[in-house]
PDB file of C-alpha atoms in Angstrom:
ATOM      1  CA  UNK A   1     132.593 -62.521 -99.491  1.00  0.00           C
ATOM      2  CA  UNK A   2     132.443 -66.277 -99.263  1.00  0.00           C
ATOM      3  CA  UNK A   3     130.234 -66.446 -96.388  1.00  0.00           C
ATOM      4  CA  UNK A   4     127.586 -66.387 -98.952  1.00  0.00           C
ATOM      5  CA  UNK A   5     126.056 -69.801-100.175  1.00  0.00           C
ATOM      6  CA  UNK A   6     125.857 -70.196-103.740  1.00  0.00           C
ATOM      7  CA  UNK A   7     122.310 -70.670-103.877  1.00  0.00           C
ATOM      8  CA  UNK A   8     119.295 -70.156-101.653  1.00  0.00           C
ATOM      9  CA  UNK A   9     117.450 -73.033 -99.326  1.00  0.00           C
ATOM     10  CA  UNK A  10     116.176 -74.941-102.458  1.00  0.00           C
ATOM     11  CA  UNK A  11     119.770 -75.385-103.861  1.00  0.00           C
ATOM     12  CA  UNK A  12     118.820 -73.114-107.205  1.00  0.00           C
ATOM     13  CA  UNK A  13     121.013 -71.169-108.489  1.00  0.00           C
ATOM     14  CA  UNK A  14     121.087 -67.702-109.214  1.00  0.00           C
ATOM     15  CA  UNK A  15     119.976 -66.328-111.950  1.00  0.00           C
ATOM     16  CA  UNK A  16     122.703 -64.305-114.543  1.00  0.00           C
ATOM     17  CA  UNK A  17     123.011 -60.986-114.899  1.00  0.00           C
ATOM     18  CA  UNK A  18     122.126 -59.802-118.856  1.00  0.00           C
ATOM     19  CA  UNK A  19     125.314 -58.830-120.305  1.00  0.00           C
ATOM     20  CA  UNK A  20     125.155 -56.982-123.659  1.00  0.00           C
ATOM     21  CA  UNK A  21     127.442 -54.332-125.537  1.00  0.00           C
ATOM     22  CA  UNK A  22     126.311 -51.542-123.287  1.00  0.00           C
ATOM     23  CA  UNK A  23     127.001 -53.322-120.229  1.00  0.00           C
ATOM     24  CA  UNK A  24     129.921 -55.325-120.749  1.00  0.00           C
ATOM     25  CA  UNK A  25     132.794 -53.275-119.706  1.00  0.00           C
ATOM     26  CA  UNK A  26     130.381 -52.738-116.550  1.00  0.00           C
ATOM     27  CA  UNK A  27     131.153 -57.001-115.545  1.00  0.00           C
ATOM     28  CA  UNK A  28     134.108 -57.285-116.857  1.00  0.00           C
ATOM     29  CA  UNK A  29     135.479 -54.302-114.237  1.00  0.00           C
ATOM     30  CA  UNK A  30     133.300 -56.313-111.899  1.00  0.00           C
ATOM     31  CA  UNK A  31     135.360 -59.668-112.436  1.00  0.00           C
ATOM     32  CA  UNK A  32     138.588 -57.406-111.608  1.00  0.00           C
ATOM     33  CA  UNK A  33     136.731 -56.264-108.724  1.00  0.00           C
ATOM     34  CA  UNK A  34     136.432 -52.734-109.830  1.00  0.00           C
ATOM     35  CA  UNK A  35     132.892 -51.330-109.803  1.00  0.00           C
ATOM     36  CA  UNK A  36     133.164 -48.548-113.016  1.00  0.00           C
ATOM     37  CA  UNK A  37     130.608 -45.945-113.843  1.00  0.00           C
ATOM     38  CA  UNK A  38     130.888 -44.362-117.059  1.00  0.00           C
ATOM     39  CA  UNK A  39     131.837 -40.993-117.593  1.00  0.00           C
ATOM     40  CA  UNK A  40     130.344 -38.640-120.759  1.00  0.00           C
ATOM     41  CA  UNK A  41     133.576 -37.432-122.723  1.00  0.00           C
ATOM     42  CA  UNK A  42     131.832 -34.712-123.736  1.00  0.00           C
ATOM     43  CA  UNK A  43     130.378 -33.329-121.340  1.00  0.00           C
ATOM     44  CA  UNK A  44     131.758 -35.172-118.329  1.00  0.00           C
ATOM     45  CA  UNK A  45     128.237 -36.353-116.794  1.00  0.00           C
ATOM     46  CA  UNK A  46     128.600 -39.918-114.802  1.00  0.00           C
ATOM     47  CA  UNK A  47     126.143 -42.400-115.495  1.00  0.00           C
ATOM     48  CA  UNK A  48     124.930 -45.634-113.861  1.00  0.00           C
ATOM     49  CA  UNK A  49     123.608 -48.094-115.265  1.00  0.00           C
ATOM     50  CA  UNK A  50     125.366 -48.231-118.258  1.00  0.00           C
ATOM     51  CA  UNK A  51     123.582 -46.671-120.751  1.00  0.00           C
ATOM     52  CA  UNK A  52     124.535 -46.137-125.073  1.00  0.00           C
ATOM     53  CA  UNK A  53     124.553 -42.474-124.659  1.00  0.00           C
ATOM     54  CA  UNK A  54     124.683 -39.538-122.326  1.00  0.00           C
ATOM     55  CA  UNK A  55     121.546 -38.719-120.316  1.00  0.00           C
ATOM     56  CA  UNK A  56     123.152 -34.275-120.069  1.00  0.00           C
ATOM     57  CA  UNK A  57     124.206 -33.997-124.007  1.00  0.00           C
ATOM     58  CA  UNK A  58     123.299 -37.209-126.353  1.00  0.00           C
ATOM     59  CA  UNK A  59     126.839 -37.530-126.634  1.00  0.00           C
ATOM     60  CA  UNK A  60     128.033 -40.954-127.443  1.00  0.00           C
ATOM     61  CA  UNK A  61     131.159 -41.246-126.467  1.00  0.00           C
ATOM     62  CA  UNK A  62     132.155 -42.366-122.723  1.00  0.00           C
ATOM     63  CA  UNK A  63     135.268 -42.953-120.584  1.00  0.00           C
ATOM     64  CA  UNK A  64     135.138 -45.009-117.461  1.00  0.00           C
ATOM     65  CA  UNK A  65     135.628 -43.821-113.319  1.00  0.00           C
ATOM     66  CA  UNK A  66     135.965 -46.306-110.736  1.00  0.00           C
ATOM     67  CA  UNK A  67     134.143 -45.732-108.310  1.00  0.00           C
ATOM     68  CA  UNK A  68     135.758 -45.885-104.335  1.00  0.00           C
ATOM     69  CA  UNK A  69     133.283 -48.144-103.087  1.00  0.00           C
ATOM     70  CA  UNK A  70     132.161 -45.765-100.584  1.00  0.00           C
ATOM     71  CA  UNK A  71     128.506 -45.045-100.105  1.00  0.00           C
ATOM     72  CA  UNK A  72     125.167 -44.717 -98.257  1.00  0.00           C
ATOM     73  CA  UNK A  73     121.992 -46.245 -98.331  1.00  0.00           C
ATOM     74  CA  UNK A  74     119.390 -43.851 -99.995  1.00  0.00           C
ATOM     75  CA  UNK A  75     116.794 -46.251 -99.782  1.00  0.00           C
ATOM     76  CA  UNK A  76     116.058 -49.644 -99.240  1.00  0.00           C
ATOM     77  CA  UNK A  77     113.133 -52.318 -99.275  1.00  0.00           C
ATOM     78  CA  UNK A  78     112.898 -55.523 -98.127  1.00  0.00           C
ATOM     79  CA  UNK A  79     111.748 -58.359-100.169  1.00  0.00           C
ATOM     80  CA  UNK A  80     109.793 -61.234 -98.615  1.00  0.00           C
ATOM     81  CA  UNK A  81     107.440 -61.968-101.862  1.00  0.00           C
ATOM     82  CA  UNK A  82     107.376 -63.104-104.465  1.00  0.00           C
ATOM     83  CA  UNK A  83     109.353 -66.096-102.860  1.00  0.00           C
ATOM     84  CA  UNK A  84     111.922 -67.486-105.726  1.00  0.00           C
ATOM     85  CA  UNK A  85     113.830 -70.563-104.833  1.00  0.00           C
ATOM     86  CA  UNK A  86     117.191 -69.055-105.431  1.00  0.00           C
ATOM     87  CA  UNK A  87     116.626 -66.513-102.360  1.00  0.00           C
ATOM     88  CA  UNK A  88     115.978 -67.091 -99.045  1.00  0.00           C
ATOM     89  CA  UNK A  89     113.562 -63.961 -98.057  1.00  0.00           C
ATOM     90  CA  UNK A  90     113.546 -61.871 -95.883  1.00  0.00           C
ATOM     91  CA  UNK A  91     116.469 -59.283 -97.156  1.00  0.00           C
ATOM     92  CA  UNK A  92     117.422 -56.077 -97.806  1.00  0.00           C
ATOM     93  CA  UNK A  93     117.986 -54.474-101.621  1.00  0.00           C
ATOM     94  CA  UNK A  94     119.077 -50.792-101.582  1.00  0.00           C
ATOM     95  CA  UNK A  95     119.576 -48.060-103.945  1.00  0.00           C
ATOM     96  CA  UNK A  96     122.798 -47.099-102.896  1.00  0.00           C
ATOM     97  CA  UNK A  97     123.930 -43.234-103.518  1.00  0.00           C
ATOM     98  CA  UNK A  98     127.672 -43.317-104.284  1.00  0.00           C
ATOM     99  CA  UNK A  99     130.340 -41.337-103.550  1.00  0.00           C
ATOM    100  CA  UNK A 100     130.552 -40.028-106.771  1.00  0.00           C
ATOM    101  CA  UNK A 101     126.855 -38.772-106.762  1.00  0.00           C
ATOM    102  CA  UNK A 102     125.593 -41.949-108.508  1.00  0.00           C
ATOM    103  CA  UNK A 103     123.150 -44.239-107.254  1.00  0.00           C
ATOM    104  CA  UNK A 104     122.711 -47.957-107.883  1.00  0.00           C
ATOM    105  CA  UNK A 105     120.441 -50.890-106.941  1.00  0.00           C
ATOM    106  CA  UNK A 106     122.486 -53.691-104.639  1.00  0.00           C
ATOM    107  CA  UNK A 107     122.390 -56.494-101.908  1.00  0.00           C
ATOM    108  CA  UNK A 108     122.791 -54.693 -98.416  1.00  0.00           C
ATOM    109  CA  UNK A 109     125.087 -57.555 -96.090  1.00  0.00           C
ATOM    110  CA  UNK A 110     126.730 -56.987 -93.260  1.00  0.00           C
ATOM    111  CA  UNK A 111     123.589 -56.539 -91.069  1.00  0.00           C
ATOM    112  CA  UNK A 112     120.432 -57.577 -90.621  1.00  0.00           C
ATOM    113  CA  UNK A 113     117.383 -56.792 -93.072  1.00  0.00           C
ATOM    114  CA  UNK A 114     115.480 -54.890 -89.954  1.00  0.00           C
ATOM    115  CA  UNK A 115     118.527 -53.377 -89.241  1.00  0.00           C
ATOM    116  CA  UNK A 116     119.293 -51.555 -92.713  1.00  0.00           C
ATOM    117  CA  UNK A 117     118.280 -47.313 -92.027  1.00  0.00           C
ATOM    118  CA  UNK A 118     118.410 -44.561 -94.898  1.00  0.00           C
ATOM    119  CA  UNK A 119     121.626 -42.587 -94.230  1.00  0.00           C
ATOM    120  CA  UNK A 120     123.612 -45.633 -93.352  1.00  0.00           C
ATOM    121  CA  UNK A 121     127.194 -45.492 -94.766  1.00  0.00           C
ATOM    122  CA  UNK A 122     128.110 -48.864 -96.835  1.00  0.00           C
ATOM    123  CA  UNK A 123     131.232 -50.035 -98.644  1.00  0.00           C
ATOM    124  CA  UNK A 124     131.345 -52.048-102.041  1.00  0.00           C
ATOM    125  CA  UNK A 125     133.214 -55.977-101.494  1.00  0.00           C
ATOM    126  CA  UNK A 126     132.422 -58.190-104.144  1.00  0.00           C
ATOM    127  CA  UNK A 127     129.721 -61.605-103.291  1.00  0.00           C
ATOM    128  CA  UNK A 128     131.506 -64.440-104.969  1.00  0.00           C
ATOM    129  CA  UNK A 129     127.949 -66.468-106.114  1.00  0.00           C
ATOM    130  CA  UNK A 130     129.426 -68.900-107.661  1.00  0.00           C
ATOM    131  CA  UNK A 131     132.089 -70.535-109.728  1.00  0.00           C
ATOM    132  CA  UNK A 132     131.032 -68.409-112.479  1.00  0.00           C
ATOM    133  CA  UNK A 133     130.569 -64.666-111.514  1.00  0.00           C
ATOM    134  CA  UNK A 134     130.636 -62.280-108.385  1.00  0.00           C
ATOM    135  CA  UNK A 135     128.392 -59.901-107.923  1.00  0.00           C
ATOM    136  CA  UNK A 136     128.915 -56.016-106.443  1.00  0.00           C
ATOM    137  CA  UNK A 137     126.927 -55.791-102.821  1.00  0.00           C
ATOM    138  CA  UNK A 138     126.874 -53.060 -99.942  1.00  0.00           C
ATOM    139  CA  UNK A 139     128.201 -54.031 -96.333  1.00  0.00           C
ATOM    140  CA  UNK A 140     126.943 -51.785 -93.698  1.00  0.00           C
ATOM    141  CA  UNK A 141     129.503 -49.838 -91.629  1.00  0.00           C
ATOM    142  CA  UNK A 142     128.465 -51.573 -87.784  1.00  0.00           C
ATOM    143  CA  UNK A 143     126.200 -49.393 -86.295  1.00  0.00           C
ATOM    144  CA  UNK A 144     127.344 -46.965 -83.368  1.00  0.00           C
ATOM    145  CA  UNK A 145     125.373 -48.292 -80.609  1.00  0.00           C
ATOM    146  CA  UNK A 146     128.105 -51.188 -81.419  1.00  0.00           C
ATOM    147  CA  UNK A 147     124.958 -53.819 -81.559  1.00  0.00           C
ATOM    148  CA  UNK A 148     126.087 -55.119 -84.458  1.00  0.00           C
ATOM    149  CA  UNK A 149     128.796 -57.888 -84.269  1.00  0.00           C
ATOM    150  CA  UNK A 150     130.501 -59.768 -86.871  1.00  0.00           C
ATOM    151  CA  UNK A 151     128.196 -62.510 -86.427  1.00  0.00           C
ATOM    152  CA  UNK A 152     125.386 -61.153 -87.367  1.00  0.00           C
ATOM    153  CA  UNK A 153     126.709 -60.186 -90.830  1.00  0.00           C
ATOM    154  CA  UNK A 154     127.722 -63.741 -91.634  1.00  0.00           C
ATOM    155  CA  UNK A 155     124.122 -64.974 -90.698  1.00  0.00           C
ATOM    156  CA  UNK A 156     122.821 -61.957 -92.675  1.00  0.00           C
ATOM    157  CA  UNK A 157     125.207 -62.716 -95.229  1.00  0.00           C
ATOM    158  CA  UNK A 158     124.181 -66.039 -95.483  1.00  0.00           C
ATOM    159  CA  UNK A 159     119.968 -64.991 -96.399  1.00  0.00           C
ATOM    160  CA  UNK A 160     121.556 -63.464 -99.231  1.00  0.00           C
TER     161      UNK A 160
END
């Protein structure tokens, strides 16, 4: 992931992620490049986001799963307003359905934003923004048509 610039055509940066008690342990797995979803002790129920307590039984304790990294695109949109100076519009944001039956909201990369499709399989790699933090995003699997070439998901890559 360091195709990626760390900010968008206007030089700004990007803005930080809220990190609080809930969510902690959710960045800190990200820094070890581990993308964890918690898991309801009592009950065993996964949950993402991060959330105090269980969504099945109230319970509040939790244990963590990581998750493979393996997923597909559930659905997307593509933003091209409100224009903010740290992006460079258009892309792709999905909610991504996990392998483990979870779904979360993410960058797609790896192709471009026209090219993103509801079904497509993605894999979790970690966007280093900058010197700071890294962020979890979605590279599409290339397509089978074989249209898609690794040059396209730098440039793609880079509109992130």
């Amino acid at each position: 992931g360091g195709d990626v610039p760390e900010a968008g055509a206007s030089g700004m940066r990007r803005p930080r992620p809220v990190v609080n008690r809930d969510n902690a342990g959710f960045w800190a797995g990200v820094a070890r490049h581990e993308l964890l979803i918690q898991r309801c002790t009592d009950c065993g129920t996964l949950r993402f986001p991060w959330l105090p307590g269980c969504n099945g039984c109230g319970g509040l304790e939790w244990a963590t799963v990581r998750a493979s990294g393996r997923g597909t695109v559930f659905s997307y949109v593509v933003m091209h307003h409100p224009p903010f100076p740290a992006f460079d519009p258009p892309y792709a944001v999905g909610l991504i359905e996990l392998a483990e039956g979870v779904r979360m909201i993410s960058g797609i990369v790896g192709v471009p934003y026209d090219r993103v499709r509801i079904g497509m399989p993605v894999e979790l790699e970690f966007l280093r923004v900058d010197a700071e933090y890294e962020l979890p995003v979605f590279r599409a699997e290339p397509s089978d048509t074989g249209r898609v070439t690794g040059g396209e998901g730098g440039e793609s890559a880079a509109r992130r």
